[in-house]
PDB file of C-alpha atoms in Angstrom:
ATOM      1  CA  MET F 887      71.197 117.322  52.861  1.00 45.00           C
ATOM      2  CA  THR F 888      74.145 115.793  54.751  1.00 48.00           C
ATOM      3  CA  THR F 889      73.400 114.511  58.236  1.00 58.00           C
ATOM      4  CA  LEU F 890      75.870 115.689  60.874  1.00 64.00           C
ATOM      5  CA  LYS F 891      77.528 112.687  62.472  1.00 73.00           C
ATOM      6  CA  LYS F 892      77.971 112.586  66.237  1.00 90.00           C
ATOM      7  CA  GLU F 893      80.977 110.971  67.845  1.00 92.00           C
ATOM      8  CA  ILE F 894      80.641 108.629  70.792  1.00 96.00           C
ATOM      9  CA  ASP F 895      83.183 106.439  72.582  1.00 97.00           C
ATOM     10  CA  ILE F 896      82.526 102.841  73.591  1.00 98.00           C
ATOM     11  CA  ASN F 897      84.667 101.683  76.521  1.00 98.00           C
ATOM     12  CA  CYS F 898      85.068  98.291  78.213  1.00 97.00           C
ATOM     13  CA  ASP F 899      86.866  96.934  81.279  1.00 96.00           C
ATOM     14  CA  LEU F 900      89.344  94.316  80.035  1.00 97.00           C
ATOM     15  CA  GLY F 901      92.365  92.307  81.114  1.00 95.00           C
ATOM     16  CA  GLU F 902      90.526  90.983  84.139  1.00 92.00           C
ATOM     17  CA  SER F 903      91.813  87.405  83.954  1.00 84.00           C
ATOM     18  CA  PHE F 904      94.623  86.305  86.231  1.00 85.00           C
ATOM     19  CA  GLY F 905      96.563  83.047  86.570  1.00 83.00           C
ATOM     20  CA  LEU F 906      94.326  80.102  85.687  1.00 79.00           C
ATOM     21  CA  TYR F 907      91.199  82.169  85.991  1.00 82.00           C
ATOM     22  CA  LYS F 908      89.781  83.570  82.744  1.00 83.00           C
ATOM     23  CA  PHE F 909      87.161  86.327  82.649  1.00 79.00           C
ATOM     24  CA  GLY F 910      85.610  88.135  79.700  1.00 78.00           C
ATOM     25  CA  SER F 911      85.927  87.676  75.968  1.00 88.00           C
ATOM     26  CA  ASP F 912      88.708  90.209  75.289  1.00 93.00           C
ATOM     27  CA  PRO F 913      89.648  88.999  71.793  1.00 94.00           C
ATOM     28  CA  ASP F 914      85.952  89.254  70.747  1.00 96.00           C
ATOM     29  CA  ILE F 915      85.445  92.656  72.360  1.00 97.00           C
ATOM     30  CA  MET F 916      88.583  94.572  71.493  1.00 97.00           C
ATOM     31  CA  PRO F 917      87.856  95.031  67.740  1.00 96.00           C
ATOM     32  CA  ILE F 918      84.426  96.620  68.396  1.00 97.00           C
ATOM     33  CA  ILE F 919      85.310  99.192  71.109  1.00 98.00           C
ATOM     34  CA  SER F 920      87.269 102.405  70.999  1.00 97.00           C
ATOM     35  CA  SER F 921      88.693 102.600  74.598  1.00 98.00           C
ATOM     36  CA  ALA F 922      89.955  99.787  76.837  1.00 98.00           C
ATOM     37  CA  ASN F 923      90.242 100.067  80.629  1.00 98.00           C
ATOM     38  CA  VAL F 924      92.957  97.573  81.549  1.00 98.00           C
ATOM     39  CA  ALA F 925      92.982  96.015  85.028  1.00 97.00           C
ATOM     40  CA  CYS F 926      96.249  96.800  86.748  1.00 97.00           C
ATOM     41  CA  GLY F 927      96.695  93.811  89.092  1.00 94.00           C
ATOM     42  CA  PHE F 928      94.748  94.799  92.228  1.00 96.00           C
ATOM     43  CA  HIS F 929      91.166  93.729  91.724  1.00 94.00           C
ATOM     44  CA  ALA F 930      92.095  91.590  88.778  1.00 93.00           C
ATOM     45  CA  GLY F 931      94.832  91.084  86.144  1.00 94.00           C
ATOM     46  CA  ASP F 932      98.473  89.970  86.415  1.00 95.00           C
ATOM     47  CA  PRO F 933     101.640  90.892  84.583  1.00 96.00           C
ATOM     48  CA  GLN F 934     101.119  88.498  81.719  1.00 96.00           C
ATOM     49  CA  THR F 935      97.484  89.531  81.277  1.00 96.00           C
ATOM     50  CA  ILE F 936      98.375  93.230  81.331  1.00 97.00           C
ATOM     51  CA  ARG F 937     101.012  92.651  78.609  1.00 97.00           C
ATOM     52  CA  GLU F 938      98.673  90.556  76.439  1.00 97.00           C
ATOM     53  CA  THR F 939      95.828  93.080  76.847  1.00 97.00           C
ATOM     54  CA  VAL F 940      98.059  95.983  75.922  1.00 98.00           C
ATOM     55  CA  ALA F 941      99.290  94.113  72.849  1.00 98.00           C
ATOM     56  CA  LEU F 942      95.741  93.231  71.804  1.00 97.00           C
ATOM     57  CA  ALA F 943      94.464  96.851  72.250  1.00 97.00           C
ATOM     58  CA  SER F 944      97.497  98.265  70.457  1.00 97.00           C
ATOM     59  CA  SER F 945      97.023  95.952  67.428  1.00 96.00           C
ATOM     60  CA  ASN F 946      93.364  96.954  67.233  1.00 96.00           C
ATOM     61  CA  GLY F 947      94.021 100.709  67.492  1.00 96.00           C
ATOM     62  CA  VAL F 948      92.112 100.966  70.796  1.00 97.00           C
ATOM     63  CA  ARG F 949      92.938 103.599  73.338  1.00 97.00           C
ATOM     64  CA  ILE F 950      94.315 102.239  76.578  1.00 98.00           C
ATOM     65  CA  GLY F 951      93.575 103.454  80.066  1.00 98.00           C
ATOM     66  CA  ALA F 952      94.249 102.179  83.576  1.00 98.00           C
ATOM     67  CA  HIS F 953      91.401 100.390  85.393  1.00 98.00           C
ATOM     68  CA  ILE F 954      92.241 100.949  89.063  1.00 98.00           C
ATOM     69  CA  GLY F 955      90.555  99.250  91.985  1.00 97.00           C
ATOM     70  CA  PHE F 956      91.036  98.177  95.561  1.00 97.00           C
ATOM     71  CA  PRO F 957      93.511  95.355  96.428  1.00 96.00           C
ATOM     72  CA  ASP F 958      90.622  92.876  96.737  1.00 93.00           C
ATOM     73  CA  ARG F 959      90.778  89.942  94.356  1.00 89.00           C
ATOM     74  CA  LEU F 960      88.445  87.867  96.498  1.00 88.00           C
ATOM     75  CA  GLY F 961      85.690  90.466  96.200  1.00 88.00           C
ATOM     76  CA  PHE F 962      86.719  91.492  92.642  1.00 86.00           C
ATOM     77  CA  GLY F 963      87.151  95.063  93.965  1.00 82.00           C
ATOM     78  CA  ARG F 964      83.439  95.401  94.586  1.00 89.00           C
ATOM     79  CA  ARG F 965      83.644  95.608  98.394  1.00 95.00           C
ATOM     80  CA  GLU F 966      84.134  98.951 100.091  1.00 93.00           C
ATOM     81  CA  MET F 967      87.297  99.346 102.102  1.00 95.00           C
ATOM     82  CA  LYS F 968      88.054 101.933 104.812  1.00 95.00           C
ATOM     83  CA  VAL F 969      91.267 103.567 103.696  1.00 95.00           C
ATOM     84  CA  SER F 970      92.974 106.917 104.052  1.00 96.00           C
ATOM     85  CA  SER F 971      93.420 109.526 101.340  1.00 95.00           C
ATOM     86  CA  GLU F 972      97.133 108.693 101.342  1.00 96.00           C
ATOM     87  CA  GLU F 973      96.398 105.019 100.758  1.00 97.00           C
ATOM     88  CA  ILE F 974      94.117 105.921  97.832  1.00 97.00           C
ATOM     89  CA  LEU F 975      96.870 107.962  96.286  1.00 97.00           C
ATOM     90  CA  ASP F 976      99.390 105.159  96.695  1.00 98.00           C
ATOM     91  CA  TYR F 977      97.007 102.578  95.209  1.00 98.00           C
ATOM     92  CA  ILE F 978      96.460 104.757  92.143  1.00 98.00           C
ATOM     93  CA  ILE F 979     100.121 105.596  91.548  1.00 98.00           C
ATOM     94  CA  TYR F 980     101.168 101.950  91.978  1.00 98.00           C
ATOM     95  CA  GLN F 981      98.643 100.717  89.405  1.00 98.00           C
ATOM     96  CA  LEU F 982      99.369 103.508  86.928  1.00 98.00           C
ATOM     97  CA  GLY F 983     103.064 102.577  87.082  1.00 98.00           C
ATOM     98  CA  ALA F 984     102.312  98.890  86.520  1.00 98.00           C
ATOM     99  CA  LEU F 985     100.375  99.538  83.286  1.00 98.00           C
ATOM    100  CA  ASP F 986     102.699 102.251  82.078  1.00 98.00           C
ATOM    101  CA  GLY F 987     105.619  99.887  82.103  1.00 97.00           C
ATOM    102  CA  PHE F 988     103.919  97.638  79.534  1.00 98.00           C
ATOM    103  CA  LEU F 989     102.691 100.589  77.511  1.00 98.00           C
ATOM    104  CA  LYS F 990     106.276 101.880  77.065  1.00 97.00           C
ATOM    105  CA  ILE F 991     107.513  98.648  75.542  1.00 96.00           C
ATOM    106  CA  TYR F 992     104.722  98.873  72.950  1.00 96.00           C
ATOM    107  CA  GLY F 993     105.293 102.552  72.335  1.00 96.00           C
ATOM    108  CA  VAL F 994     101.789 103.498  73.445  1.00 96.00           C
ATOM    109  CA  LYS F 995     100.759 106.439  75.694  1.00 97.00           C
ATOM    110  CA  MET F 996      98.178 105.972  78.416  1.00 98.00           C
ATOM    111  CA  SER F 997      95.069 107.994  77.561  1.00 97.00           C
ATOM    112  CA  HIS F 998      92.857 107.778  80.577  1.00 98.00           C
ATOM    113  CA  LEU F 999      92.016 106.428  84.017  1.00 98.00           C
ATOM    114  CA  LYS F1000      88.862 104.732  85.269  1.00 98.00           C
ATOM    115  CA  LEU F1001      88.337 103.623  88.780  1.00 98.00           C
ATOM    116  CA  HIS F1002      86.787 100.189  89.346  1.00 96.00           C
ATOM    117  CA  GLY F1003      83.881  98.807  91.381  1.00 93.00           C
ATOM    118  CA  ALA F1004      83.614 100.005  94.999  1.00 95.00           C
ATOM    119  CA  LEU F1005      86.382 102.561  94.511  1.00 97.00           C
ATOM    120  CA  TYR F1006      84.529 103.976  91.463  1.00 96.00           C
ATOM    121  CA  MET F1007      81.328 104.480  93.405  1.00 94.00           C
ATOM    122  CA  MET F1008      83.053 105.815  96.538  1.00 96.00           C
ATOM    123  CA  ALA F1009      84.896 108.442  94.460  1.00 97.00           C
ATOM    124  CA  ALA F1010      81.599 109.295  92.754  1.00 96.00           C
ATOM    125  CA  ASN F1011      79.907 109.940  96.100  1.00 95.00           C
ATOM    126  CA  GLN F1012      82.635 110.982  98.538  1.00 96.00           C
ATOM    127  CA  LYS F1013      84.561 114.247  98.125  1.00 96.00           C
ATOM    128  CA  GLU F1014      87.561 112.991 100.147  1.00 96.00           C
ATOM    129  CA  ILE F1015      88.028 109.987  97.882  1.00 96.00           C
ATOM    130  CA  SER F1016      87.523 112.044  94.724  1.00 97.00           C
ATOM    131  CA  ASP F1017      90.036 114.665  95.844  1.00 97.00           C
ATOM    132  CA  ALA F1018      92.623 112.012  96.677  1.00 97.00           C
ATOM    133  CA  THR F1019      92.082 110.536  93.165  1.00 98.00           C
ATOM    134  CA  ILE F1020      92.571 113.930  91.503  1.00 98.00           C
ATOM    135  CA  LYS F1021      95.717 114.544  93.581  1.00 97.00           C
ATOM    136  CA  ALA F1022      97.185 111.244  92.350  1.00 97.00           C
ATOM    137  CA  ILE F1023      96.357 111.980  88.736  1.00 98.00           C
ATOM    138  CA  LYS F1024      97.821 115.461  88.841  1.00 97.00           C
ATOM    139  CA  SER F1025     101.015 114.159  90.456  1.00 97.00           C
ATOM    140  CA  TYR F1026     101.404 111.408  87.815  1.00 98.00           C
ATOM    141  CA  ASP F1027     100.025 112.817  84.531  1.00 97.00           C
ATOM    142  CA  SER F1028      97.570 115.730  84.390  1.00 96.00           C
ATOM    143  CA  GLU F1029      96.869 114.929  80.694  1.00 97.00           C
ATOM    144  CA  LEU F1030      95.005 111.693  81.670  1.00 98.00           C
ATOM    145  CA  GLU F1031      91.313 111.781  81.010  1.00 97.00           C
ATOM    146  CA  ILE F1032      89.029 110.648  83.856  1.00 98.00           C
ATOM    147  CA  TYR F1033      86.011 108.435  83.250  1.00 98.00           C
ATOM    148  CA  THR F1034      83.211 108.922  85.734  1.00 97.00           C
ATOM    149  CA  LEU F1035      79.512 109.548  86.195  1.00 95.00           C
ATOM    150  CA  PRO F1036      77.999 112.907  85.321  1.00 93.00           C
ATOM    151  CA  ASN F1037      77.296 115.152  88.318  1.00 92.00           C
ATOM    152  CA  SER F1038      79.551 112.977  90.502  1.00 95.00           C
ATOM    153  CA  GLU F1039      82.009 114.228  93.129  1.00 96.00           C
ATOM    154  CA  LEU F1040      84.857 112.997  90.964  1.00 97.00           C
ATOM    155  CA  SER F1041      83.503 114.913  87.963  1.00 97.00           C
ATOM    156  CA  LYS F1042      83.235 118.079  90.059  1.00 96.00           C
ATOM    157  CA  SER F1043      86.707 117.712  91.554  1.00 97.00           C
ATOM    158  CA  ALA F1044      88.273 117.004  88.160  1.00 97.00           C
ATOM    159  CA  GLN F1045      86.638 120.058  86.552  1.00 96.00           C
ATOM    160  CA  LEU F1046      87.704 122.290  89.397  1.00 96.00           C
ATOM    161  CA  ASN F1047      91.264 121.173  88.762  1.00 97.00           C
ATOM    162  CA  ASN F1048      91.004 121.694  84.963  1.00 96.00           C
ATOM    163  CA  LEU F1049      91.288 118.005  84.182  1.00 97.00           C
ATOM    164  CA  LYS F1050      89.538 116.361  81.231  1.00 96.00           C
ATOM    165  CA  VAL F1051      86.429 114.418  82.192  1.00 96.00           C
ATOM    166  CA  ILE F1052      84.678 111.701  80.184  1.00 96.00           C
ATOM    167  CA  HIS F1053      81.112 111.294  81.436  1.00 96.00           C
ATOM    168  CA  GLU F1054      79.892 107.709  80.832  1.00 96.00           C
ATOM    169  CA  PHE F1055      76.609 105.867  80.707  1.00 95.00           C
ATOM    170  CA  PHE F1056      76.455 102.177  81.757  1.00 95.00           C
ATOM    171  CA  ALA F1057      74.682 100.234  79.027  1.00 94.00           C
ATOM    172  CA  ASP F1058      74.573  97.028  81.006  1.00 90.00           C
ATOM    173  CA  ARG F1059      73.391  98.418  84.330  1.00 90.00           C
ATOM    174  CA  PRO F1060      69.820  99.490  85.284  1.00 83.00           C
ATOM    175  CA  TYR F1061      69.095 103.079  86.302  1.00 89.00           C
ATOM    176  CA  TYR F1062      66.458 104.141  88.827  1.00 85.00           C
ATOM    177  CA  ASN F1063      65.613 107.736  89.728  1.00 82.00           C
ATOM    178  CA  GLN F1064      68.585 108.991  87.635  1.00 79.00           C
ATOM    179  CA  LYS F1065      71.023 106.785  89.589  1.00 83.00           C
ATOM    180  CA  VAL F1066      72.856 103.680  88.392  1.00 88.00           C
ATOM    181  CA  LYS F1067      72.404 100.357  90.198  1.00 80.00           C
ATOM    182  CA  MET F1068      75.950  99.213  90.013  1.00 81.00           C
ATOM    183  CA  PHE F1069      75.731  96.075  92.113  1.00 83.00           C
ATOM    184  CA  GLY F1070      73.114  93.457  92.757  1.00 83.00           C
ATOM    185  CA  TRP F1071      71.342  93.808  89.431  1.00 83.00           C
ATOM    186  CA  THR F1072      69.876  91.034  87.356  1.00 82.00           C
ATOM    187  CA  MET F1073      69.792  90.300  83.610  1.00 84.00           C
ATOM    188  CA  GLU F1074      66.029  90.824  83.753  1.00 84.00           C
ATOM    189  CA  GLU F1075      66.638  94.408  84.942  1.00 82.00           C
ATOM    190  CA  ILE F1076      68.890  95.252  81.969  1.00 83.00           C
ATOM    191  CA  GLY F1077      66.929  93.313  79.347  1.00 85.00           C
ATOM    192  CA  SER F1078      68.054  91.981  75.984  1.00 93.00           C
ATOM    193  CA  SER F1079      70.830  93.296  73.759  1.00 93.00           C
ATOM    194  CA  VAL F1080      68.123  95.120  71.756  1.00 94.00           C
ATOM    195  CA  ASP F1081      66.602  96.626  74.886  1.00 94.00           C
ATOM    196  CA  ILE F1082      69.986  97.845  75.950  1.00 95.00           C
ATOM    197  CA  ALA F1083      70.803  99.372  72.614  1.00 95.00           C
ATOM    198  CA  HIS F1084      67.540 101.238  72.504  1.00 94.00           C
ATOM    199  CA  ARG F1085      68.063 102.479  76.076  1.00 93.00           C
ATOM    200  CA  VAL F1086      71.533 103.789  75.165  1.00 95.00           C
ATOM    201  CA  LEU F1087      70.188 105.618  72.077  1.00 95.00           C
ATOM    202  CA  ASN F1088      67.388 107.160  74.110  1.00 91.00           C
ATOM    203  CA  GLU F1089      69.847 108.426  76.709  1.00 91.00           C
ATOM    204  CA  LEU F1090      72.093 109.949  74.055  1.00 93.00           C
ATOM    205  CA  ASN F1091      69.199 111.626  72.308  1.00 88.00           C
ATOM    206  CA  TYR F1092      67.293 112.908  75.360  1.00 82.00           C
ATOM    207  CA  ASN F1093      69.814 112.959  78.240  1.00 72.00           C
ATOM    208  CA  SER F1094      67.122 111.557  80.501  1.00 65.00           C
ATOM    209  CA  ILE F1095      69.411 110.190  83.220  1.00 63.00           C
ATOM    210  CA  ASN F1096      70.865 113.672  83.695  1.00 58.00           C
ATOM    211  CA  GLU F1097      67.445 115.275  83.477  1.00 54.00           C
ATOM    212  CA  GLY F1098      68.506 117.267  80.419  1.00 51.00           C
ATOM    213  CA  LYS F1099      71.408 118.923  82.193  1.00 56.00           C
ATOM    214  CA  GLU F1100      74.414 120.186  80.196  1.00 54.00           C
ATOM    215  CA  GLN F1101      76.724 117.397  81.378  1.00 61.00           C
ATOM    216  CA  GLU F1102      76.357 115.275  78.258  1.00 85.00           C
ATOM    217  CA  ILE F1103      77.438 111.647  77.870  1.00 92.00           C
ATOM    218  CA  HIS F1104      80.768 111.129  76.083  1.00 94.00           C
ATOM    219  CA  SER F1105      81.146 107.349  76.406  1.00 97.00           C
ATOM    220  CA  ILE F1106      79.115 104.184  76.665  1.00 97.00           C
ATOM    221  CA  CYS F1107      80.440 101.412  78.960  1.00 96.00           C
ATOM    222  CA  VAL F1108      79.748  97.695  78.660  1.00 96.00           C
ATOM    223  CA  HIS F1109      81.459  95.394  81.178  1.00 93.00           C
ATOM    224  CA  SER F1110      83.369  92.421  79.744  1.00 92.00           C
ATOM    225  CA  ASP F1111      82.019  90.134  82.491  1.00 88.00           C
ATOM    226  CA  THR F1112      78.349  90.791  81.733  1.00 90.00           C
ATOM    227  CA  GLN F1113      76.659  87.828  80.183  1.00 90.00           C
ATOM    228  CA  ASN F1114      76.759  88.094  76.326  1.00 92.00           C
ATOM    229  CA  ALA F1115      78.922  91.230  76.470  1.00 94.00           C
ATOM    230  CA  PRO F1116      80.176  90.955  72.882  1.00 95.00           C
ATOM    231  CA  ALA F1117      76.526  90.660  71.638  1.00 96.00           C
ATOM    232  CA  ILE F1118      75.524  93.670  73.707  1.00 96.00           C
ATOM    233  CA  ILE F1119      78.372  95.813  72.258  1.00 97.00           C
ATOM    234  CA  HIS F1120      77.518  94.688  68.717  1.00 97.00           C
ATOM    235  CA  ALA F1121      73.877  95.667  69.246  1.00 97.00           C
ATOM    236  CA  VAL F1122      74.746  99.028  70.813  1.00 97.00           C
ATOM    237  CA  ARG F1123      77.237  99.831  68.085  1.00 97.00           C
ATOM    238  CA  LYS F1124      74.913  98.803  65.245  1.00 97.00           C
ATOM    239  CA  THR F1125      72.037 100.864  66.680  1.00 97.00           C
ATOM    240  CA  LEU F1126      74.239 103.933  67.170  1.00 96.00           C
ATOM    241  CA  GLU F1127      75.765 103.718  63.759  1.00 96.00           C
ATOM    242  CA  GLU F1128      72.341 103.382  62.159  1.00 95.00           C
ATOM    243  CA  ASN F1129      71.356 106.617  63.971  1.00 95.00           C
ATOM    244  CA  ASP F1130      74.279 108.802  62.755  1.00 92.00           C
ATOM    245  CA  PHE F1131      76.796 108.135  65.489  1.00 94.00           C
ATOM    246  CA  ILE F1132      80.465 107.445  64.783  1.00 93.00           C
ATOM    247  CA  ILE F1133      82.156 105.175  67.280  1.00 94.00           C
ATOM    248  CA  LYS F1134      85.363 106.951  68.088  1.00 89.00           C
ATOM    249  CA  ALA F1135      87.579 107.781  71.035  1.00 82.00           C
ATOM    250  CA  LEU F1136      87.178 111.442  71.800  1.00 69.00           C
ATOM    251  CA  ARG F1137      90.824 112.552  71.887  1.00 60.00           C
TER     252      ARG F1137
END
């Protein structure tokens, strides 16, 4: 009897170096993921890094999306900012355009958008921010997929506007009471690479974070700046492939 394979995406935030400051292990990570979220110059990244990351992703056959954050290099985009809906829209359009310019010279189409850090969590929890995000996406390219948390405000807003949503699970973040602890976590809370891989498999099999609700997980995220990120991705990928999953971008 042939076992039915299940497809799952692995995404990672990349291109977060800038100038003399180097973050992440992009060359080690890119060959073992299926989707890359490329920093667009606000929270991290610069023109050279964007170009190099696009080239690396393209050569590895990895889908490329925009990783969009607040203009806050000092806080790496992880500090909340009080901004208007119009400012959110402008931030998103500006960063989409920055990445798109480099994609065009490599003949690659942008596949998705994922917000970063504080902006990601604000859009997940605040309808005004999520609606502004959706407005920006629809005005730029309504074919873009949106990575977000299941049952989030951004997911609800996207679905109401008939946009494609990719629900993700954070492999390298702890969860408590069905909610992700995005900031202030420790390596002890997320455990070893093996612990992480088993937690991911358990979530995909039992949908425990979403309490068994229909909003299934489509993608697993590992952050490139997490300690031992390449080893974590290898462990997650190996465990999933041994349990009848195919690592593949969903489009």
